[in-house]
GROMACS .gro file of C-alpha atoms in nm:
model
  487
    1MET     CA    1   8.873   6.899  12.085
    2PRO     CA    2   8.947   7.042  12.502
    3ILE     CA    3   9.316   7.149  12.584
    4PRO     CA    4   9.550   6.839  12.672
    5LYS     CA    5   9.623   6.868  13.084
    6PRO     CA    6   9.963   6.799  13.145
    7GLU     CA    7  10.026   6.489  13.384
    8THR     CA    8  10.175   6.687  13.682
    9ALA     CA    9   9.973   6.619  13.944
   10LYS     CA   10   9.718   6.863  14.083
   11ILE     CA   11   9.673   6.990  14.425
   12GLN     CA   12   9.396   7.132  14.602
   13VAL     CA   13   9.428   7.339  14.812
   14PRO     CA   14   9.186   7.353  15.120
   15THR     CA   15   9.060   7.626  15.318
   16GLU     CA   16   9.157   7.509  15.625
   17SER     CA   17   9.485   7.501  15.540
   18PHE     CA   18   9.499   7.879  15.490
   19LYS     CA   19   9.538   7.999  15.835
   20PRO     CA   20   9.875   8.234  16.004
   21ARG     CA   21  10.222   7.959  16.044
   22LYS     CA   22  10.590   8.130  16.070
   23PRO     CA   23  10.699   8.311  15.818
   24LEU     CA   24  10.878   8.036  15.499
   25GLU     CA   25  11.276   7.979  15.434
   26PRO     CA   26  11.353   8.207  15.103
   27SER     CA   27  11.373   7.897  14.788
   28VAL     CA   28  11.409   8.207  14.573
   29LYS     CA   29  11.609   8.557  14.575
   30PRO     CA   30  11.355   8.814  14.408
   31LEU     CA   31  11.506   8.952  14.147
   32GLU     CA   32  11.656   9.195  14.122
   33PRO     CA   33  11.416   9.513  13.954
   34ALA     CA   34  11.510   9.624  13.593
   35VAL     CA   35  11.560  10.009  13.638
   36ASN     CA   36  11.783  10.102  13.973
   37PRO     CA   37  11.625  10.533  14.041
   38GLU     CA   38  11.924  10.607  14.118
   39GLU     CA   39  12.147  10.475  13.953
   40LYS     CA   40  11.929  10.520  13.568
   41THR     CA   41  12.046  10.438  13.229
   42PRO     CA   42  12.074  10.462  12.838
   43GLU     CA   43  11.836  10.103  12.866
   44THR     CA   44  11.612  10.289  13.166
   45VAL     CA   45  11.243  10.296  13.044
   46GLU     CA   46  10.984  10.422  13.316
   47ALA     CA   47  10.573  10.364  13.249
   48PRO     CA   48  10.358  10.603  13.397
   49PRO     CA   49  10.220  10.405  13.683
   50ARG     CA   50   9.780  10.337  13.617
   51VAL     CA   51   9.514  10.443  13.667
   52TRP     CA   52   9.206  10.190  13.688
   53GLU     CA   53   8.833  10.304  13.677
   54GLU     CA   54   8.709  10.057  13.933
   55LYS     CA   55   8.327   9.863  13.873
   56HIS     CA   56   8.181   9.576  14.014
   57VAL     CA   57   8.200   9.254  13.801
   58PRO     CA   58   7.816   9.141  13.692
   59SER     CA   59   7.873   8.783  13.921
   60SER     CA   60   7.464   8.660  13.897
   61PRO     CA   61   7.327   8.501  13.579
   62LEU     CA   62   7.073   8.777  13.580
   63SER     CA   63   7.338   9.081  13.595
   64ARG     CA   64   7.525   8.953  13.360
   65ILE     CA   65   7.152   8.838  13.090
   66LEU     CA   66   7.079   9.225  13.129
   67GLY     CA   67   7.442   9.349  13.083
   68PHE     CA   68   7.477   9.200  12.752
   69GLY     CA   69   7.050   9.322  12.677
   70GLY     CA   70   7.097   9.647  12.775
   71LEU     CA   71   7.407   9.673  12.522
   72ALA     CA   72   7.164   9.549  12.282
   73ALA     CA   73   6.882   9.848  12.368
   74LYS     CA   74   7.197  10.036  12.375
   75LEU     CA   75   7.273   9.954  11.977
   76ALA     CA   76   6.972   9.991  11.829
   77VAL     CA   77   6.880  10.326  11.971
   78GLY     CA   78   7.187  10.428  11.862
   79THR     CA   79   7.143  10.310  11.485
   80ALA     CA   80   6.779  10.475  11.477
   81ALA     CA   81   6.950  10.813  11.628
   82GLU     CA   82   7.217  10.802  11.440
   83ILE     CA   83   7.025  10.740  11.101
   84VAL     CA   84   6.759  11.019  11.170
   85ARG     CA   85   7.104  11.212  11.282
   86SER     CA   86   7.263  11.164  10.894
   87GLY     CA   87   6.960  11.182  10.669
   88GLY     CA   88   6.995  10.785  10.593
   89LYS     CA   89   7.314  10.872  10.396
   90GLY     CA   90   7.617  10.587  10.439
   91GLY     CA   91   7.347  10.322  10.498
   92THR     CA   92   7.247  10.111  10.829
   93TYR     CA   93   7.539   9.969  10.887
   94ASN     CA   94   7.763  10.208  10.906
   95ALA     CA   95   7.539  10.365  11.152
   96LEU     CA   96   7.557  10.073  11.390
   97VAL     CA   97   7.962  10.113  11.351
   98SER     CA   98   7.918  10.506  11.468
   99ASP     CA   99   8.094  10.608  11.708
  100SER     CA  100   7.909  10.612  11.966
  101ASN     CA  101   7.800  10.212  11.939
  102VAL     CA  102   8.150  10.140  11.920
  103GLU     CA  103   8.172  10.360  12.238
  104LYS     CA  104   7.875  10.117  12.400
  105LEU     CA  105   8.059   9.805  12.278
  106ALA     CA  106   8.386   9.893  12.397
  107GLU     CA  107   8.218   9.997  12.746
  108THR     CA  108   7.991   9.733  12.796
  109LEU     CA  109   8.229   9.433  12.715
  110CYS     CA  110   8.475   9.605  12.985
  111THR     CA  111   8.213   9.625  13.200
  112MET     CA  112   8.114   9.213  13.208
  113ARG     CA  113   8.464   9.069  13.125
  114GLY     CA  114   8.484   8.778  13.104
  115ALA     CA  115   8.416   8.563  12.774
  116ALA     CA  116   8.234   8.908  12.657
  117LEU     CA  117   8.609   9.067  12.715
  118LYS     CA  118   8.784   8.770  12.544
  119LEU     CA  119   8.560   8.707  12.275
  120GLY     CA  120   8.666   9.078  12.186
  121GLN     CA  121   8.990   9.050  12.243
  122MET     CA  122   9.003   8.793  12.013
  123LEU     CA  123   8.801   9.035  11.744
  124SER     CA  124   9.121   9.278  11.817
  125ILE     CA  125   9.333   9.031  11.617
  126GLN     CA  126   9.185   9.012  11.320
  127ASP     CA  127   9.355   9.250  11.031
  128GLU     CA  128   9.167   9.552  11.042
  129ALA     CA  129   9.020   9.528  10.657
  130MET     CA  130   8.774   9.268  10.820
  131ILE     CA  131   8.666   9.464  11.049
  132PRO     CA  132   8.556   9.810  11.037
  133THR     CA  133   8.801  10.065  11.147
  134LYS     CA  134   8.586  10.255  11.404
  135LEU     CA  135   8.531   9.873  11.554
  136ALA     CA  136   8.895   9.767  11.551
  137ALA     CA  137   8.957  10.070  11.779
  138ALA     CA  138   8.720   9.959  11.983
  139LEU     CA  139   8.865   9.597  12.072
  140ASP     CA  140   9.239   9.737  12.015
  141ARG     CA  141   9.040   9.917  12.327
  142VAL     CA  142   8.925   9.630  12.451
  143ARG     CA  143   9.252   9.427  12.385
  144GLU     CA  144   9.463   9.682  12.619
  145ASN     CA  145   9.182   9.818  12.898
  146ALA     CA  146   8.902   9.610  13.125
  147HIS     CA  147   8.819   9.733  13.438
  148VAL     CA  148   8.893   9.647  13.778
  149MET     CA  149   8.732   9.527  14.097
  150PRO     CA  150   8.649   9.746  14.348
  151LYS     CA  151   8.856   9.687  14.716
  152ASP     CA  152   8.509   9.531  14.867
  153GLN     CA  153   8.526   9.284  14.557
  154LEU     CA  154   8.828   9.165  14.564
  155HIS     CA  155   8.889   9.090  14.930
  156HIS     CA  156   8.546   8.953  14.917
  157GLN     CA  157   8.713   8.691  14.644
  158LEU     CA  158   9.013   8.626  14.846
  159LYS     CA  159   8.863   8.564  15.115
  160THR     CA  160   8.692   8.302  14.940
  161GLU     CA  161   8.948   8.125  14.799
  162LEU     CA  162   9.217   8.202  15.104
  163GLY     CA  163   8.964   8.180  15.389
  164GLU     CA  164   8.895   8.518  15.669
  165ASP     CA  165   9.210   8.539  15.768
  166TRP     CA  166   9.423   8.583  15.373
  167ARG     CA  167   9.598   8.875  15.491
  168SER     CA  168   9.786   8.704  15.758
  169ASN     CA  169  10.065   8.461  15.495
  170PHE     CA  170  10.161   8.841  15.351
  171GLN     CA  171  10.306   9.110  15.481
  172GLU     CA  172  10.187   9.358  15.242
  173PHE     CA  173   9.974   9.351  14.989
  174ASP     CA  174   9.870   9.599  14.747
  175ASP     CA  175   9.504   9.698  14.698
  176VAL     CA  176   9.541   9.810  14.394
  177PRO     CA  177   9.659   9.582  14.077
  178ILE     CA  178   9.957   9.606  13.852
  179ALA     CA  179   9.687   9.410  13.555
  180ALA     CA  180   9.399   9.386  13.443
  181ALA     CA  181   9.288   9.071  13.168
  182SER     CA  182   8.974   8.962  13.110
  183ILE     CA  183   8.937   8.707  13.355
  184GLY     CA  184   9.114   8.826  13.647
  185GLN     CA  185   9.394   9.060  13.839
  186VAL     CA  186   9.719   9.116  13.918
  187HIS     CA  187   9.833   9.235  14.209
  188ARG     CA  188  10.164   9.287  14.395
  189ALA     CA  189  10.224   9.144  14.792
  190THR     CA  190  10.563   9.045  14.964
  191LEU     CA  191  10.547   8.674  15.181
  192LEU     CA  192  10.651   8.705  15.547
  193ASN     CA  193  10.960   8.530  15.449
  194GLY     CA  194  11.035   8.875  15.223
  195ASP     CA  195  10.905   8.710  14.915
  196ARG     CA  196  10.766   8.911  14.614
  197VAL     CA  197  10.530   8.752  14.509
  198ALA     CA  198  10.176   8.852  14.180
  199ILE     CA  199   9.821   8.717  14.282
  200LYS     CA  200   9.612   8.682  14.050
  201ILE     CA  201   9.233   8.640  14.138
  202GLN     CA  202   8.999   8.593  13.871
  203TYR     CA  203   8.707   8.757  13.884
  204PRO     CA  204   8.309   8.656  14.113
  205GLY     CA  205   8.129   8.488  13.844
  206VAL     CA  206   8.409   8.446  13.540
  207ALA     CA  207   8.403   8.034  13.553
  208GLU     CA  208   8.012   7.995  13.593
  209SER     CA  209   7.885   8.207  13.342
  210ILE     CA  210   8.117   8.096  12.976
  211GLY     CA  211   7.832   7.948  12.787
  212SER     CA  212   7.560   8.170  12.944
  213ASP     CA  213   7.813   8.512  12.846
  214LEU     CA  214   7.918   8.369  12.468
  215LEU     CA  215   7.611   8.265  12.405
  216ASN     CA  216   7.445   8.620  12.455
  217LEU     CA  217   7.726   8.706  12.190
  218LYS     CA  218   7.649   8.527  11.877
  219ARG     CA  219   7.245   8.654  11.951
  220LEU     CA  220   7.379   8.989  12.060
  221VAL     CA  221   7.683   8.962  11.657
  222THR     CA  222   7.358   8.790  11.440
  223TYR     CA  223   7.136   9.036  11.500
  224THR     CA  224   7.368   9.357  11.440
  225ASN     CA  225   7.533   9.173  11.177
  226ILE     CA  226   7.775   9.421  11.278
  227LEU     CA  227   8.114   9.077  11.193
  228PRO     CA  228   8.151   9.046  10.786
  229ARG     CA  229   8.030   8.614  10.767
  230GLY     CA  230   8.391   8.564  10.654
  231LEU     CA  231   8.457   8.565  10.980
  232TYR     CA  232   8.353   8.225  11.129
  233ILE     CA  233   8.246   8.353  11.396
  234ASP     CA  234   8.014   8.017  11.527
  235GLU     CA  235   8.418   7.891  11.538
  236ILE     CA  236   8.550   8.176  11.709
  237ILE     CA  237   8.326   8.199  11.966
  238ARG     CA  238   8.300   7.777  11.982
  239VAL     CA  239   8.740   7.853  12.044
  240GLY     CA  240   8.663   8.090  12.223
  241LYS     CA  241   8.447   7.882  12.502
  242GLU     CA  242   8.746   7.590  12.490
  243GLU     CA  243   8.964   7.843  12.552
  244LEU     CA  244   8.901   8.015  12.882
  245THR     CA  245   8.693   7.694  13.007
  246ALA     CA  246   9.117   7.603  13.030
  247GLU     CA  247   9.174   8.021  13.161
  248CYS     CA  248   8.932   7.963  13.428
  249ASP     CA  249   9.116   7.657  13.608
  250TYR     CA  250   9.429   7.842  13.779
  251LEU     CA  251   9.565   7.498  13.912
  252SER     CA  252   9.618   7.378  13.540
  253GLU     CA  253   9.822   7.685  13.439
  254ALA     CA  254  10.007   7.625  13.751
  255ASP     CA  255  10.068   7.332  13.531
  256ASN     CA  256  10.108   7.476  13.252
  257GLN     CA  257  10.344   7.691  13.413
  258GLU     CA  258  10.596   7.424  13.592
  259ARG     CA  259  10.529   7.229  13.282
  260PHE     CA  260  10.730   7.529  13.044
  261ASN     CA  261  10.918   7.563  13.277
  262GLU     CA  262  11.095   7.240  13.239
  263PHE     CA  263  11.083   7.271  12.830
  264ILE     CA  264  11.347   7.638  12.917
  265GLN     CA  265  11.555   7.465  13.184
  266GLN     CA  266  11.569   7.115  12.985
  267SER     CA  267  11.616   7.288  12.690
  268GLY     CA  268  12.001   7.509  12.838
  269MET     CA  269  11.754   7.842  12.752
  270ASP     CA  270  11.765   7.952  13.085
  271GLY     CA  271  11.997   8.233  13.102
  272LYS     CA  272  11.766   8.411  12.820
  273TYR     CA  273  11.385   8.325  12.923
  274VAL     CA  274  11.313   8.327  13.320
  275VAL     CA  275  10.905   8.141  13.422
  276PRO     CA  276  10.836   8.283  13.800
  277ARG     CA  277  10.840   8.035  13.986
  278VAL     CA  278  10.452   7.874  14.134
  279TYR     CA  279  10.385   7.925  14.519
  280ARG     CA  280  10.151   7.599  14.540
  281GLU     CA  281  10.024   7.713  14.900
  282LEU     CA  282   9.871   8.027  14.760
  283SER     CA  283   9.743   7.948  14.534
  284THR     CA  284   9.368   7.751  14.417
  285SER     CA  285   9.115   7.703  14.104
  286ARG     CA  286   9.060   8.072  14.119
  287ILE     CA  287   9.428   8.239  14.265
  288LEU     CA  288   9.766   8.244  14.113
  289THR     CA  289  10.009   8.297  14.312
  290THR     CA  290  10.352   8.322  14.158
  291GLN     CA  291  10.731   8.522  14.207
  292LEU     CA  292  10.681   8.888  14.059
  293ILE     CA  293  10.949   8.897  13.789
  294SER     CA  294  11.104   9.291  13.725
  295GLY     CA  295  11.136   9.429  13.395
  296VAL     CA  296  10.898   9.578  13.043
  297ALA     CA  297  10.630   9.489  12.854
  298ILE     CA  298  10.761   9.500  12.485
  299ASP     CA  299  10.621   9.753  12.353
  300LYS     CA  300  10.797   9.946  12.607
  301ALA     CA  301  11.123   9.865  12.465
  302VAL     CA  302  11.097  10.002  12.167
  303HIS     CA  303  11.346  10.280  12.279
  304LEU     CA  304  11.628  10.022  12.453
  305SER     CA  305  11.904  10.022  12.152
  306GLN     CA  306  11.852   9.820  11.837
  307GLU     CA  307  12.163   9.579  11.955
  308VAL     CA  308  11.905   9.555  12.232
  309ARG     CA  309  11.595   9.492  12.018
  310ASN     CA  310  11.711   9.233  11.820
  311SER     CA  311  11.843   9.062  12.045
  312ILE     CA  312  11.496   9.074  12.232
  313ALA     CA  313  11.320   9.001  11.890
  314ARG     CA  314  11.508   8.705  11.834
  315ARG     CA  315  11.512   8.536  12.166
  316ILE     CA  316  11.100   8.637  12.112
  317LEU     CA  317  11.130   8.417  11.807
  318GLN     CA  318  11.333   8.161  11.847
  319LEU     CA  319  11.120   8.058  12.123
  320THR     CA  320  10.778   8.128  11.962
  321ILE     CA  321  10.969   7.825  11.672
  322HIS     CA  322  11.122   7.581  12.005
  323GLU     CA  323  10.792   7.613  12.127
  324LEU     CA  324  10.556   7.528  11.843
  325PHE     CA  325  10.813   7.226  11.624
  326ASN     CA  326  11.019   7.077  11.885
  327TRP     CA  327  10.815   7.092  12.223
  328ARG     CA  328  10.455   7.178  12.065
  329PHE     CA  329  10.321   7.369  12.343
  330MET     CA  330  10.254   7.704  12.284
  331GLN     CA  331  10.150   7.935  12.510
  332THR     CA  332   9.919   8.134  12.332
  333ASP     CA  333   9.813   8.502  12.464
  334PRO     CA  334  10.096   8.711  12.259
  335ASN     CA  335   9.968   9.004  12.442
  336TRP     CA  336  10.308   9.253  12.466
  337SER     CA  337  10.294   9.223  12.908
  338ASN     CA  338  10.371   8.856  12.915
  339PHE     CA  339  10.661   8.966  12.741
  340MET     CA  340  10.890   9.163  13.047
  341TYR     CA  341  11.205   9.258  12.942
  342ASN     CA  342  11.476   9.302  13.249
  343ALA     CA  343  11.756   9.557  13.151
  344SER     CA  344  11.975   9.411  13.469
  345THR     CA  345  11.993   9.030  13.319
  346ASP     CA  346  11.929   9.083  13.015
  347THR     CA  347  11.622   8.852  13.059
  348VAL     CA  348  11.322   8.799  12.920
  349GLY     CA  349  11.059   8.699  13.121
  350LEU     CA  350  10.750   8.466  13.094
  351VAL     CA  351  10.415   8.539  13.227
  352ASP     CA  352  10.097   8.391  13.205
  353PHE     CA  353  10.006   8.034  13.117
  354GLY     CA  354   9.642   7.983  13.054
  355ALA     CA  355   9.666   7.972  12.717
  356ALA     CA  356   9.915   7.760  12.738
  357ARG     CA  357   9.844   7.466  12.475
  358GLU     CA  358   9.967   7.158  12.356
  359TYR     CA  359   9.937   7.072  11.996
  360PRO     CA  360   9.883   6.710  11.812
  361LYS     CA  361  10.237   6.545  11.648
  362ALA     CA  362  10.056   6.476  11.285
  363PHE     CA  363   9.921   6.859  11.310
  364VAL     CA  364  10.256   7.054  11.390
  365ASP     CA  365  10.424   6.768  11.125
  366ASP     CA  366  10.260   6.886  10.829
  367TYR     CA  367  10.230   7.232  10.978
  368PHE     CA  368  10.673   7.274  10.969
  369ASN     CA  369  10.579   7.206  10.639
  370ILE     CA  370  10.429   7.466  10.493
  371VAL     CA  371  10.651   7.708  10.704
  372TRP     CA  372  10.885   7.528  10.554
  373ALA     CA  373  10.720   7.494  10.155
  374ALA     CA  374  10.627   7.918  10.191
  375ALA     CA  375  11.003   7.965  10.394
  376ASN     CA  376  11.193   7.802  10.020
  377GLU     CA  377  10.873   7.968   9.753
  378ASP     CA  378  10.735   7.605   9.704
  379GLU     CA  379  10.433   7.686   9.537
  380LYS     CA  380  10.251   7.375   9.510
  381THR     CA  381  10.410   7.197   9.874
  382LEU     CA  382  10.244   7.471   9.965
  383VAL     CA  383   9.946   7.454   9.821
  384ASP     CA  384   9.886   7.057   9.873
  385TYR     CA  385   9.928   7.053  10.231
  386SER     CA  386   9.639   7.303  10.259
  387ILE     CA  387   9.429   7.100  10.074
  388LYS     CA  388   9.527   6.800  10.378
  389MET     CA  389   9.565   7.013  10.707
  390HIS     CA  390   9.129   7.179  10.570
  391PHE     CA  391   9.267   7.540  10.521
  392LEU     CA  392   9.162   7.497  10.132
  393THR     CA  393   8.928   7.246   9.991
  394GLY     CA  394   9.074   7.244   9.687
  395ASP     CA  395   8.754   7.399   9.482
  396GLU     CA  396   8.836   7.754   9.574
  397SER     CA  397   8.833   7.979   9.319
  398PRO     CA  398   9.228   8.109   9.137
  399GLY     CA  399   9.139   8.420   9.270
  400MET     CA  400   9.127   8.265   9.619
  401MET     CA  401   9.355   8.072   9.512
  402ARG     CA  402   9.643   8.284   9.468
  403ALA     CA  403   9.549   8.487   9.726
  404HIS     CA  404   9.653   8.246   9.968
  405ILE     CA  405   9.945   8.089   9.840
  406ALA     CA  406  10.080   8.489   9.789
  407ALA     CA  407   9.982   8.540  10.179
  408GLY     CA  408  10.186   8.143  10.243
  409MET     CA  409  10.503   8.379  10.063
  410VAL     CA  410  10.440   8.688  10.247
  411VAL     CA  411  10.474   8.498  10.556
  412GLY     CA  412  10.722   8.254  10.478
  413GLU     CA  413  10.943   8.536  10.347
  414PRO     CA  414  11.193   8.626  10.702
  415PHE     CA  415  11.328   8.276  10.666
  416ARG     CA  416  11.377   8.315  10.377
  417SER     CA  417  11.725   8.389  10.340
  418HIS     CA  418  12.060   8.478  10.607
  419GLU     CA  419  12.057   8.823  10.584
  420PRO     CA  420  11.888   8.965  10.910
  421PHE     CA  421  11.506   9.049  10.812
  422ASP     CA  422  11.385   9.413  10.826
  423PHE     CA  423  11.041   9.365  11.012
  424GLN     CA  424  10.971   9.715  10.993
  425LYS     CA  425  11.080   9.763  10.643
  426SER     CA  426  10.955   9.489  10.546
  427ARG     CA  427  10.558   9.573  10.539
  428LEU     CA  428  10.430   9.276  10.609
  429THR     CA  429  10.140   9.352  10.837
  430THR     CA  430  10.016   9.517  10.447
  431ARG     CA  431  10.048   9.328  10.241
  432LEU     CA  432   9.853   9.048  10.352
  433GLY     CA  433   9.575   9.328  10.462
  434GLN     CA  434   9.584   9.325  10.072
  435HIS     CA  435   9.431   8.955  10.089
  436THR     CA  436   9.150   8.995  10.290
  437GLY     CA  437   8.845   9.093  10.052
  438GLU     CA  438   8.980   8.775   9.900
  439PHE     CA  439   8.954   8.576  10.168
  440MET     CA  440   8.583   8.675  10.328
  441HIS     CA  441   8.474   8.626  10.047
  442GLY     CA  442   8.649   8.327   9.857
  443ARG     CA  443   8.736   8.099  10.183
  444LEU     CA  444   8.543   7.751  10.087
  445THR     CA  445   8.579   7.606  10.488
  446PRO     CA  446   8.717   7.776  10.829
  447PRO     CA  447   9.098   7.695  10.908
  448PRO     CA  448   9.197   7.383  11.156
  449GLN     CA  449   9.026   7.417  11.510
  450GLU     CA  450   9.415   7.440  11.634
  451VAL     CA  451   9.541   7.706  11.427
  452TYR     CA  452   9.284   8.018  11.636
  453SER     CA  453   9.544   7.942  11.886
  454LEU     CA  454   9.856   7.933  11.679
  455HIS     CA  455   9.829   8.197  11.432
  456ARG     CA  456   9.776   8.459  11.717
  457LYS     CA  457  10.068   8.365  11.864
  458LEU     CA  458  10.256   8.353  11.549
  459ALA     CA  459  10.162   8.674  11.425
  460GLY     CA  460  10.144   8.835  11.813
  461ALA     CA  461  10.583   8.660  11.743
  462PHE     CA  462  10.563   8.875  11.439
  463LEU     CA  463  10.378   9.198  11.513
  464MET     CA  464  10.634   9.222  11.819
  465CYS     CA  465  10.953   9.255  11.655
  466ILE     CA  466  10.764   9.606  11.412
  467LYS     CA  467  10.768   9.685  11.743
  468LEU     CA  468  11.076   9.663  11.811
  469ARG     CA  469  11.231   9.779  11.457
  470ALA     CA  470  11.395   9.434  11.464
  471VAL     CA  471  11.651   9.348  11.190
  472VAL     CA  472  11.746   9.031  11.236
  473PRO     CA  473  11.818   8.648  11.054
  474CYS     CA  474  11.573   8.417  11.103
  475ARG     CA  475  11.617   8.165  10.865
  476ASP     CA  476  11.839   8.033  11.119
  477VAL     CA  477  11.558   7.892  11.346
  478LEU     CA  478  11.359   7.809  11.136
  479GLU     CA  479  11.664   7.557  10.957
  480GLU     CA  480  11.784   7.448  11.305
  481VAL     CA  481  11.413   7.274  11.319
  482GLN     CA  482  11.458   7.138  10.972
  483ARG     CA  483  11.794   6.970  11.062
  484THR     CA  484  11.566   6.807  11.304
  485TYR     CA  485  11.241   6.707  11.132
  486TYR     CA  486  11.434   6.535  10.875
  487SER     CA  487  11.794   6.419  11.014
   0.00000   0.00000   0.00000
């Protein structure tokens, strides 16, 4: 199902509009840096400068086909070599997921980027019990690392989108990226009026190669049997294609970002969160220019005080609940770096809205009943709505049914009591992992398509709370929504 588009009008920017212009008047005061180098406080967190590896993005159809074909050949050779080396001990599958092979897989996905990297990132959030440890480690590396474009390819993209005189729009443009992901990389720049901005630049050929990339990946997975059947790889690929197609349209992302900011403002939460302004005059379907916000990624805030970490975690949970149940519009990418904490303003900056999507009211209403049932240990309601929403068919084995109920009870645990919930001590992920084997063998139907993005975000919110070692009350956040539903 394609992601519904907000009604905000899209502004197509013609190339000829990017001529030297008078400096813009500053309309948004840049946020103060989170860290003042001359006045370090106990709340200061510093990260070492990132060192990027530059590699051209394969942009032609032939180069991408050869990339996947080369990976298949390397895996076959590596598997044969490992079987010979081990004397056949451990079997073919263990040889396939050898250290050497998973390194080749991660390296190829990082080089190809686009749909290949997106699928790797989607798989990296699966429970480790569902994916071999070595493969999970490789996919985690894929999620955290991507190569960046060399300067010649970077500048070509800027010329293509903003015109030959693209530099005339900026006082400064930093050729070294500050972030890189599956479909693009981000650079700092300063506009003529002094505004500091972040410019997201899409990799060449990514949008055009989505379908063929995913087809080649499916063939590779089918040929190698590297992933277990219970993952429903066909569904993951289908959903990945829809998500990636939407994410490649940066004007749609601009719409999402502005719409999200409206929700924040209308909810009276603008003092807790910051959504960067979009610069429409410097944005196209392949370039997105937004206000640069300061701060540190959530995973770098782990050394802050317990009080601050609790405050951040509670805001993440509160935002997630509001997105789903109040707005029915959610930013579904829980990457650590999409949430930036600014200690000097005590705000959480929110970035990257390419994966934002809307959920139908009927779906959200039914899903709330599942969450509320899990929070209140109501097994019958949990099962009834799980069947209604097609998480279950009703014909599952007793073992599968018990595993589904037990997993639901674990997920509902943070919302069960008004007392502060200790996310780290609760061992939520470990306890959920205990049921994975049953899910792999006993699941009779893939989950609803909306769930792939939704559960990625919900799992990410829990993982952020665990990472922050948060101890926070959660029940009242859900009760606020419950009063709205049943008032």
